[in-house]
GROMACS .gro file of C-alpha atoms in nm:
model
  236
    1UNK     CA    1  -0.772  11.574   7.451
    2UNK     CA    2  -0.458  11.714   7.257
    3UNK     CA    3  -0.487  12.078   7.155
    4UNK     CA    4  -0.185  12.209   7.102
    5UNK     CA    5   0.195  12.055   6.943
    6UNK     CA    6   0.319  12.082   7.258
    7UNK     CA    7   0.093  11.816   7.400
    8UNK     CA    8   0.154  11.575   7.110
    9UNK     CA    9   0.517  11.615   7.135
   10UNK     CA   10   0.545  11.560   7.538
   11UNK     CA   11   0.301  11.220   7.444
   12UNK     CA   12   0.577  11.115   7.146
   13UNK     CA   13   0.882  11.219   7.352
   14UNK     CA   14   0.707  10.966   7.661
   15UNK     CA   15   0.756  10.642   7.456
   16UNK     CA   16   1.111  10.680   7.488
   17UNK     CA   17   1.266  10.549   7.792
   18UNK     CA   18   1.655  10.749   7.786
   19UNK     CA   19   1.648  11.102   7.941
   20UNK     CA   20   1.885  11.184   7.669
   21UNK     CA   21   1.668  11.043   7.404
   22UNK     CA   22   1.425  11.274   7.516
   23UNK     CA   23   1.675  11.656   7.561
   24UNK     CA   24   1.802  11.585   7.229
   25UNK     CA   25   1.480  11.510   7.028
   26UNK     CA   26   1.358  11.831   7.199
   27UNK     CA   27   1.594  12.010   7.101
   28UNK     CA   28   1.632  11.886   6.755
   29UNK     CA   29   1.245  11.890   6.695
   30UNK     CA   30   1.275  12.286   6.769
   31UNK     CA   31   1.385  12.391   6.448
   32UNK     CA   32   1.132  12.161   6.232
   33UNK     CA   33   0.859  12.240   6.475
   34UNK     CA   34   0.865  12.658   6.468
   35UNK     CA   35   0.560  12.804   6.469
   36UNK     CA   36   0.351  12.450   6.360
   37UNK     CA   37   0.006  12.420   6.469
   38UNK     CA   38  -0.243  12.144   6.548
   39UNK     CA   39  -0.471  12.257   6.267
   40UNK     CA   40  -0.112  12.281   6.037
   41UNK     CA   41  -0.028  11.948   6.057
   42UNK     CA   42  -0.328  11.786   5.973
   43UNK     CA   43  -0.300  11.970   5.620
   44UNK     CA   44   0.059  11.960   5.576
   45UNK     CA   45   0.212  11.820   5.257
   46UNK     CA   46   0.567  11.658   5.160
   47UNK     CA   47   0.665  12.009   5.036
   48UNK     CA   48   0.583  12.165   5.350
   49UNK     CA   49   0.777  11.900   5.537
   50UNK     CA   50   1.087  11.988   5.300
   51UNK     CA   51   1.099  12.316   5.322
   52UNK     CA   52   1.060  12.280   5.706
   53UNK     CA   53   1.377  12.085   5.737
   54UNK     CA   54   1.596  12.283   5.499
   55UNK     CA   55   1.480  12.629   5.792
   56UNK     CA   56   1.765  12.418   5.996
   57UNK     CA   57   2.099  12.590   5.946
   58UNK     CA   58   2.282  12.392   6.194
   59UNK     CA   59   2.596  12.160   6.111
   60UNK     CA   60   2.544  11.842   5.938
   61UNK     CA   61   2.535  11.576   6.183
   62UNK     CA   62   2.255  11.802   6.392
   63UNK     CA   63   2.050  11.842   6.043
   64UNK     CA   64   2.071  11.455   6.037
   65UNK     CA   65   1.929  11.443   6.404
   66UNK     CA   66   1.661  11.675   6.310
   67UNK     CA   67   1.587  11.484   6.057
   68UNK     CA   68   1.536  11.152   6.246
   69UNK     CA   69   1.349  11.351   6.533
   70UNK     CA   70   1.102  11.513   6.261
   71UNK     CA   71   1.030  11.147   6.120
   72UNK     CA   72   1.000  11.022   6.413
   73UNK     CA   73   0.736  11.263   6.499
   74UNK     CA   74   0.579  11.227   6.216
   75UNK     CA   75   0.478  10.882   6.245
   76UNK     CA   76   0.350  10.886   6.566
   77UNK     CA   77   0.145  11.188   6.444
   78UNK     CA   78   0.014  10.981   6.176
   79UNK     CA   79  -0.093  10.695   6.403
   80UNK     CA   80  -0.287  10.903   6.600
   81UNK     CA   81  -0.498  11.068   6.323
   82UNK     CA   82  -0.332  11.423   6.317
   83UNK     CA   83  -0.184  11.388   5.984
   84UNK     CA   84  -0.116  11.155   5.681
   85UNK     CA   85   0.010  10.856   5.831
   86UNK     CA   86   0.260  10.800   5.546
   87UNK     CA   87   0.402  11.170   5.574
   88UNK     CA   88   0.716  11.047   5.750
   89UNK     CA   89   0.826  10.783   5.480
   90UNK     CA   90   0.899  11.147   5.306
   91UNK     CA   91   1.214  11.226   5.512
   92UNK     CA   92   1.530  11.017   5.418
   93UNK     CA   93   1.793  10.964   5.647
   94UNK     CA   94   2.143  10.996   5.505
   95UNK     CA   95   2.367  10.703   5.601
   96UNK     CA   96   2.594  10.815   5.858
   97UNK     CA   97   2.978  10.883   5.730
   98UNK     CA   98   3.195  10.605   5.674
   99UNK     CA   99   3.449  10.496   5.935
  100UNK     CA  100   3.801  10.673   5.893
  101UNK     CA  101   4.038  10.485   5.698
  102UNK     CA  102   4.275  10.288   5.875
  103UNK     CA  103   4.626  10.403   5.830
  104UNK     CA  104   4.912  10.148   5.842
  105UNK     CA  105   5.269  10.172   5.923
  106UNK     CA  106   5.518   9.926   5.933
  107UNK     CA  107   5.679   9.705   6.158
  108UNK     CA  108   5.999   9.975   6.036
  109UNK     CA  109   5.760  10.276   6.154
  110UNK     CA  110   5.691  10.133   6.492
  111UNK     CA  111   6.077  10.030   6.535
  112UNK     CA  112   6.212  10.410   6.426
  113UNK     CA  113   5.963  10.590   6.662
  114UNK     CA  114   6.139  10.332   6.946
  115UNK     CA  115   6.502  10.361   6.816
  116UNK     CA  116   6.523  10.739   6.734
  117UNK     CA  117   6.444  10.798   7.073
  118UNK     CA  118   6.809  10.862   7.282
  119UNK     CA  119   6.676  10.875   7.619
  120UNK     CA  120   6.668  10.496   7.760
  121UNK     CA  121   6.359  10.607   8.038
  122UNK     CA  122   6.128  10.715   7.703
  123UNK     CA  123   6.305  10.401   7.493
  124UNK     CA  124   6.121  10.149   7.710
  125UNK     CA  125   5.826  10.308   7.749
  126UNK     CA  126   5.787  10.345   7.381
  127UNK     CA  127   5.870   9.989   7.376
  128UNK     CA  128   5.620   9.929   7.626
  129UNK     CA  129   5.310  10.084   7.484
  130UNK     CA  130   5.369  10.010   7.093
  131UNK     CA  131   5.458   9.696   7.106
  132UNK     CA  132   5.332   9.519   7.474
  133UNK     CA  133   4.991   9.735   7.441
  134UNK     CA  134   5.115   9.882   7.765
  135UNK     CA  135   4.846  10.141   7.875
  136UNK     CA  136   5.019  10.476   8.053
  137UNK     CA  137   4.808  10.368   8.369
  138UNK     CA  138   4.957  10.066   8.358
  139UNK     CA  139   5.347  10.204   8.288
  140UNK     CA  140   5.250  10.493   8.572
  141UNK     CA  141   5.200  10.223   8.870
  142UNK     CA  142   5.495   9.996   8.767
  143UNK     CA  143   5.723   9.971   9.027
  144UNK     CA  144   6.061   9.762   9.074
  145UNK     CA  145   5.864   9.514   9.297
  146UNK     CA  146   5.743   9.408   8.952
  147UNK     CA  147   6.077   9.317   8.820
  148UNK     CA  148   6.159   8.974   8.763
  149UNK     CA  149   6.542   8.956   8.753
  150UNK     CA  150   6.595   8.613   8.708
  151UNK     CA  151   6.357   8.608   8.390
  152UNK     CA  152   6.435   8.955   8.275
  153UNK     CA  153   6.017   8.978   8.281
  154UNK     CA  154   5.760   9.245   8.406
  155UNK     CA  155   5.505   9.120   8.615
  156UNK     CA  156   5.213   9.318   8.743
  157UNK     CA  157   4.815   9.260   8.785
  158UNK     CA  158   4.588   9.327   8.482
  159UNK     CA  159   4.244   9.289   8.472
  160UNK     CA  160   4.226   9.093   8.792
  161UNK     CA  161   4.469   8.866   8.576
  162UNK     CA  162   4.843   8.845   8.620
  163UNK     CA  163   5.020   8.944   8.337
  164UNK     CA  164   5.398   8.837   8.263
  165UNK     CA  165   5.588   9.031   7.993
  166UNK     CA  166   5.952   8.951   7.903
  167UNK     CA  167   6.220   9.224   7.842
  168UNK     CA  168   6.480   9.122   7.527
  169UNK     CA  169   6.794   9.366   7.475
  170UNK     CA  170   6.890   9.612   7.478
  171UNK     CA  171   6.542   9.743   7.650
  172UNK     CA  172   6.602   9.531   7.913
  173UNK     CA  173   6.953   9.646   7.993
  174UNK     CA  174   6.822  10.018   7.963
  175UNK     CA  175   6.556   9.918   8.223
  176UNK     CA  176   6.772   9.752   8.528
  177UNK     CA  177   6.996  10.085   8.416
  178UNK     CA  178   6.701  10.289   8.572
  179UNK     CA  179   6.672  10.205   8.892
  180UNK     CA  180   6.992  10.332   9.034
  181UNK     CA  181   6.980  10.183   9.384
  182UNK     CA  182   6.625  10.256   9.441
  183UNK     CA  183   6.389  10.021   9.691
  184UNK     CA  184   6.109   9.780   9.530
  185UNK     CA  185   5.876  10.059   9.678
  186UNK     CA  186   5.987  10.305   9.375
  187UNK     CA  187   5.868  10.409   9.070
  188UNK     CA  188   6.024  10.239   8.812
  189UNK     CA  189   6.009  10.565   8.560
  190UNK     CA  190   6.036  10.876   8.718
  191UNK     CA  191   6.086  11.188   8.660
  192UNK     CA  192   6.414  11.453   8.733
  193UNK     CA  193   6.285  11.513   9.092
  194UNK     CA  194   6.267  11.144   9.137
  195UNK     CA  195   5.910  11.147   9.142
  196UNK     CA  196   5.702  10.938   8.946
  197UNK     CA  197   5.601  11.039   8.594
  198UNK     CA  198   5.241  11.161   8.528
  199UNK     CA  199   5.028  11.110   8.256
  200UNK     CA  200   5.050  11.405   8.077
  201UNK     CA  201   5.433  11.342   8.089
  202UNK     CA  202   5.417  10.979   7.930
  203UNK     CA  203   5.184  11.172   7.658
  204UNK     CA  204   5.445  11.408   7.593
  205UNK     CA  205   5.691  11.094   7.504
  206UNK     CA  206   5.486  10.972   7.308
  207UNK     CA  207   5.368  11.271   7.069
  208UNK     CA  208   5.744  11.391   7.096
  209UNK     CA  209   5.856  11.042   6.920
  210UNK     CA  210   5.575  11.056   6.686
  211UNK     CA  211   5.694  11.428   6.562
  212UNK     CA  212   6.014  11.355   6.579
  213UNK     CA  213   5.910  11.030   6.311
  214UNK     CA  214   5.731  11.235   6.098
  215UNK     CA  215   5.402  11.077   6.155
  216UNK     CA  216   5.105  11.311   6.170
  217UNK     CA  217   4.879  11.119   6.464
  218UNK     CA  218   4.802  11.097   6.848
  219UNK     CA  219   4.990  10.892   7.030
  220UNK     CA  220   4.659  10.772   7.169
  221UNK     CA  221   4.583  10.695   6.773
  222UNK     CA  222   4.893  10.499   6.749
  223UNK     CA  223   4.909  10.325   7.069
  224UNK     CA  224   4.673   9.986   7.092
  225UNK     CA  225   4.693  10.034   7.445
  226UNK     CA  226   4.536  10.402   7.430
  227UNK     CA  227   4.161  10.505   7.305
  228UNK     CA  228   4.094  10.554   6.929
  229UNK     CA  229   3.929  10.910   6.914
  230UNK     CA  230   3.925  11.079   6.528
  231UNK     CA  231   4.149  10.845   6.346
  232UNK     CA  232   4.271  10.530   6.349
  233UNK     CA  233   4.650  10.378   6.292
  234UNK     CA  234   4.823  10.111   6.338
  235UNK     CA  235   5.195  10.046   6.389
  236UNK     CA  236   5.228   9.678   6.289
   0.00000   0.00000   0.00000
């Protein structure tokens, strides 16, 4: 027999199946669920339920999860007699925010980040990643074995799938101009110690071409090879 909120809760929190489901309704239900009784919630009113949610002071989205956790509650509450078993339809659920706005350059953008750079290395890696959806994995592991001469192409394995990308000028003069008598085995970009770039290096391209542009993003915003995080844009 339940006797305490405790009790109830553990038996609502057991219906869902995710570990996580579980820590963050816990933790969420904390602030809603202060000092709340059995013998409370069978008399508690809309008004009490209101000013129980506004006693969280956290940040937005965690109010919102509160929220949801506290309904959520609520209803299985009411289906097992210890309060009105329309209580939760009391507690609205803000629609999440909308998705950012999508912020689009031009194909004139995405050609001055490339062309303002002087250095020939960074030149066709821009190339690479804003326009071949190159990811800097993918530019970090390419080595002159995947240099097709006689079709001025990059070949390499993607996906389990082999993928074929042709070089035009000048990018593909300033790539043959890189290797500088070095074996198949080598890096194709490296760095001043003739070691292979890293990723934070490639990064550091990238966001130095953006700056240098005057466009306010990640490169891992800009480039479709990278991961969206915050915002999104698109150099067309």
């Amino acid at each position: 027999m339940i006797q305490s909120i405790d009790q109830l809760c553990a038996d609502w929190l057991a219906q869902f199946k995710k570990e996580s489901t579980h820590t963050t309704y816990r933790q969420r239900f904390q602030p809603f669920a202060a000092g709340l009784t059995i013998d409370m919630l069978k008399s508690l009113t809309p008004e009490d339920v209101a000013s129980r949610l506004r006693n969280d002071q956290s940040a937005a989205s965690s109010q919102r999860t509160t929220r949801i956790a506290a309904k959520s509650f609520l209803k299985f509450a009411g289906e097992q007699g210890f309060c009105d078993r329309k209580l939760h339809t009391t507690i609205k659920i803000e629609e999440k925010a909308p998705l950012p706005v999508v912020e689009v350059y031009s194909s004139y953008d995405r050609d001055r980040v490339i062309n303002e750079e002087t250095i020939p290395r960074n030149q066709v890696i821009l190339w690479l990643m804003l326009t071949q959806d190159f990811k800097v994995a993918e530019i970090l592991q390419l080595t002159w074995y995947n240099v097709d001469y006689s079709e001025n192409k990059i070949q390499y394995t993607a996906s389990r799938c082999i993928r074929r990308v042709f070089i035009p000028e000048p990018f593909w003069s300033q790539l043959i101009s890189l290797r500088n008598h070095r074996s198949s085995d080598d890096y194709i970009f490296h760095g001043p110690q003739r070691t292979g770039l890293n990723h934070r290096q490639v990064k550091d391209i990238g966001e130095d071409a953006l700056k240098r542009s005057g466009i306010n993003a990640k490169f891992s915003e800009v480039c479709t090879g990278g991961r969206i995080s915050t915002r999104e844009y698109r150099l067309l």
